[in-house]
GROMACS .gro file of C-alpha atoms in nm:
model
  143
    1MET     CA    1  19.296   2.509 -29.005
    2ARG     CA    2  19.433   2.284 -29.269
    3LEU     CA    3  19.624   2.125 -29.017
    4ALA     CA    4  19.349   2.121 -28.767
    5LEU     CA    5  19.148   1.939 -29.044
    6SER     CA    6  19.403   1.675 -29.094
    7HIS     CA    7  19.417   1.593 -28.721
    8ALA     CA    8  19.039   1.586 -28.720
    9ALA     CA    9  19.040   1.331 -29.010
   10ALA     CA   10  19.283   1.113 -28.828
   11ALA     CA   11  19.060   1.124 -28.521
   12GLY     CA   12  18.774   1.004 -28.741
   13ASP     CA   13  18.965   0.718 -28.898
   14ALA     CA   14  19.039   0.598 -28.538
   15GLY     CA   15  18.689   0.615 -28.449
   16ASP     CA   16  18.654   0.923 -28.288
   17VAL     CA   17  18.440   1.245 -28.380
   18PRO     CA   18  18.653   1.399 -28.624
   19VAL     CA   19  18.769   1.724 -28.457
   20GLY     CA   20  19.110   1.862 -28.480
   21ALA     CA   21  19.276   2.131 -28.293
   22VAL     CA   22  19.596   2.316 -28.335
   23VAL     CA   23  19.812   2.583 -28.115
   24ILE     CA   24  19.992   2.845 -28.273
   25GLY     CA   25  20.253   3.005 -28.035
   26PRO     CA   26  20.334   3.371 -27.993
   27THR     CA   27  20.598   3.343 -28.257
   28GLY     CA   28  20.362   3.236 -28.513
   29THR     CA   29  20.465   2.865 -28.527
   30VAL     CA   30  20.241   2.559 -28.450
   31ILE     CA   31  20.355   2.447 -28.105
   32ALA     CA   32  20.079   2.155 -28.037
   33ALA     CA   33  19.817   1.986 -28.217
   34ALA     CA   34  19.570   1.698 -28.169
   35GLY     CA   35  19.255   1.536 -28.266
   36ASN     CA   36  18.985   1.392 -28.051
   37GLU     CA   37  19.095   1.080 -27.823
   38ARG     CA   38  18.760   1.010 -27.644
   39GLU     CA   39  18.713   0.653 -27.794
   40VAL     CA   40  19.065   0.561 -27.833
   41THR     CA   41  19.152   0.652 -27.460
   42GLY     CA   42  18.801   0.630 -27.273
   43ASP     CA   43  18.878   0.953 -27.148
   44PRO     CA   44  18.578   1.203 -27.140
   45THR     CA   45  18.798   1.513 -27.155
   46ALA     CA   46  19.001   1.391 -27.430
   47HIS     CA   47  18.856   1.651 -27.685
   48ALA     CA   48  19.109   1.769 -27.927
   49GLU     CA   49  19.121   2.144 -27.775
   50LEU     CA   50  19.215   2.028 -27.423
   51LEU     CA   51  19.483   1.775 -27.582
   52ALA     CA   52  19.632   2.059 -27.769
   53ILE     CA   53  19.603   2.334 -27.491
   54ARG     CA   54  19.813   2.057 -27.267
   55ALA     CA   55  20.060   1.989 -27.504
   56ALA     CA   56  20.116   2.381 -27.564
   57ALA     CA   57  20.153   2.427 -27.203
   58ARG     CA   58  20.426   2.171 -27.198
   59GLU     CA   59  20.590   2.309 -27.484
   60LEU     CA   60  20.619   2.645 -27.325
   61GLY     CA   61  20.657   2.508 -26.974
   62GLU     CA   62  20.383   2.709 -26.831
   63TRP     CA   63  20.000   2.702 -26.804
   64ARG     CA   64  19.941   3.055 -26.933
   65LEU     CA   65  19.920   3.046 -27.327
   66THR     CA   66  19.947   3.416 -27.352
   67GLY     CA   67  20.008   3.517 -27.715
   68CYS     CA   68  19.857   3.173 -27.846
   69THR     CA   69  19.589   3.101 -28.084
   70LEU     CA   70  19.373   2.774 -28.088
   71VAL     CA   71  19.243   2.695 -28.415
   72VAL     CA   72  18.979   2.417 -28.392
   73THR     CA   73  18.756   2.274 -28.676
   74LEU     CA   74  18.446   2.272 -28.442
   75GLU     CA   75  18.322   2.540 -28.212
   76PRO     CA   76  18.443   2.450 -27.874
   77CYS     CA   77  18.198   2.319 -27.593
   78THR     CA   78  18.184   2.461 -27.270
   79MET     CA   79  18.459   2.242 -27.123
   80CYS     CA   80  18.693   2.337 -27.388
   81ALA     CA   81  18.574   2.694 -27.385
   82GLY     CA   82  18.624   2.718 -26.986
   83ALA     CA   83  18.991   2.566 -27.057
   84VAL     CA   84  19.041   2.851 -27.305
   85VAL     CA   85  18.956   3.111 -27.048
   86GLN     CA   86  19.164   2.934 -26.777
   87SER     CA   87  19.493   2.890 -27.008
   88ARG     CA   88  19.474   3.258 -27.118
   89VAL     CA   89  19.472   3.177 -27.472
   90ASP     CA   90  19.453   3.489 -27.672
   91ARG     CA   91  19.260   3.396 -27.979
   92VAL     CA   92  19.008   3.100 -28.095
   93VAL     CA   93  18.963   3.032 -28.464
   94TYR     CA   94  18.705   2.771 -28.540
   95GLY     CA   95  18.538   2.635 -28.832
   96ALA     CA   96  18.187   2.477 -28.794
   97ILE     CA   97  17.914   2.618 -28.566
   98ASP     CA   98  17.817   2.373 -28.299
   99ASP     CA   99  17.446   2.480 -28.254
  100LYS     CA  100  17.418   2.177 -28.005
  101ALA     CA  101  17.690   2.229 -27.781
  102GLY     CA  102  17.882   2.543 -27.893
  103ALA     CA  103  18.003   2.761 -27.635
  104VAL     CA  104  18.199   3.032 -27.816
  105GLY     CA  105  17.891   3.222 -27.956
  106SER     CA  106  17.621   2.980 -28.080
  107LEU     CA  107  17.447   2.814 -27.777
  108TRP     CA  108  17.663   2.970 -27.527
  109ASP     CA  109  17.947   3.238 -27.540
  110VAL     CA  110  18.150   3.126 -27.236
  111VAL     CA  111  18.465   3.288 -27.369
  112ARG     CA  112  18.322   3.642 -27.407
  113ASP     CA  113  18.130   3.643 -27.086
  114ARG     CA  114  18.217   3.997 -26.890
  115ARG     CA  115  18.207   3.834 -26.567
  116LEU     CA  116  18.523   3.627 -26.635
  117ASN     CA  117  18.905   3.737 -26.583
  118HIS     CA  118  18.984   3.667 -26.969
  119ARG     CA  119  18.813   3.725 -27.304
  120PRO     CA  120  18.987   3.605 -27.592
  121GLU     CA  121  18.944   3.731 -27.933
  122VAL     CA  122  18.713   3.494 -28.158
  123LEU     CA  123  18.709   3.440 -28.527
  124SER     CA  124  18.457   3.192 -28.640
  125GLY     CA  125  18.348   3.035 -28.979
  126VAL     CA  126  18.690   2.968 -29.130
  127LEU     CA  127  18.685   2.660 -29.363
  128ALA     CA  128  18.326   2.610 -29.213
  129ASP     CA  129  18.197   2.407 -29.496
  130GLU     CA  130  18.481   2.164 -29.485
  131CYS     CA  131  18.482   2.119 -29.133
  132ALA     CA  132  18.097   2.051 -29.128
  133ALA     CA  133  18.146   1.810 -29.416
  134LEU     CA  134  18.395   1.609 -29.236
  135LEU     CA  135  18.142   1.581 -28.930
  136ARG     CA  136  17.842   1.519 -29.141
  137ALA     CA  137  18.039   1.221 -29.335
  138PHE     CA  138  18.149   1.084 -29.024
  139PHE     CA  139  17.805   1.087 -28.872
  140THR     CA  140  17.642   0.946 -29.172
  141ALA     CA  141  17.884   0.661 -29.209
  142ARG     CA  142  17.775   0.583 -28.831
  143ARG     CA  143  17.390   0.575 -28.900
   0.00000   0.00000   0.00000
């Protein structure tokens, strides 16, 4: 989570919402990491989770991220939760809860919907206070 926080801080410094994500591969090593890039790239899908998932797939040479863990500073939205399911990530670990757009347990629970073909394990609240503080500071400075 600390590595994800450093990518989140870098995204915030670049003018994006400070969210960072890391993918840990099946052997326990970091295979991808990213921060939000929506503002930098003008791409509405450039969420940290999607960027990290794409980079991990390139690193592994396949779209199935079986055995991988996604670590992210903010609870994933519906788009990112869908990408987790589609990429077959085994575990999602996140910090701050997103009660306005979260789709991994708070507002929705896409990743544990029994109608879907893949349901990863979820661990929430990891360094939640630090993750939330980074977001609060970013939005306070914007106001």
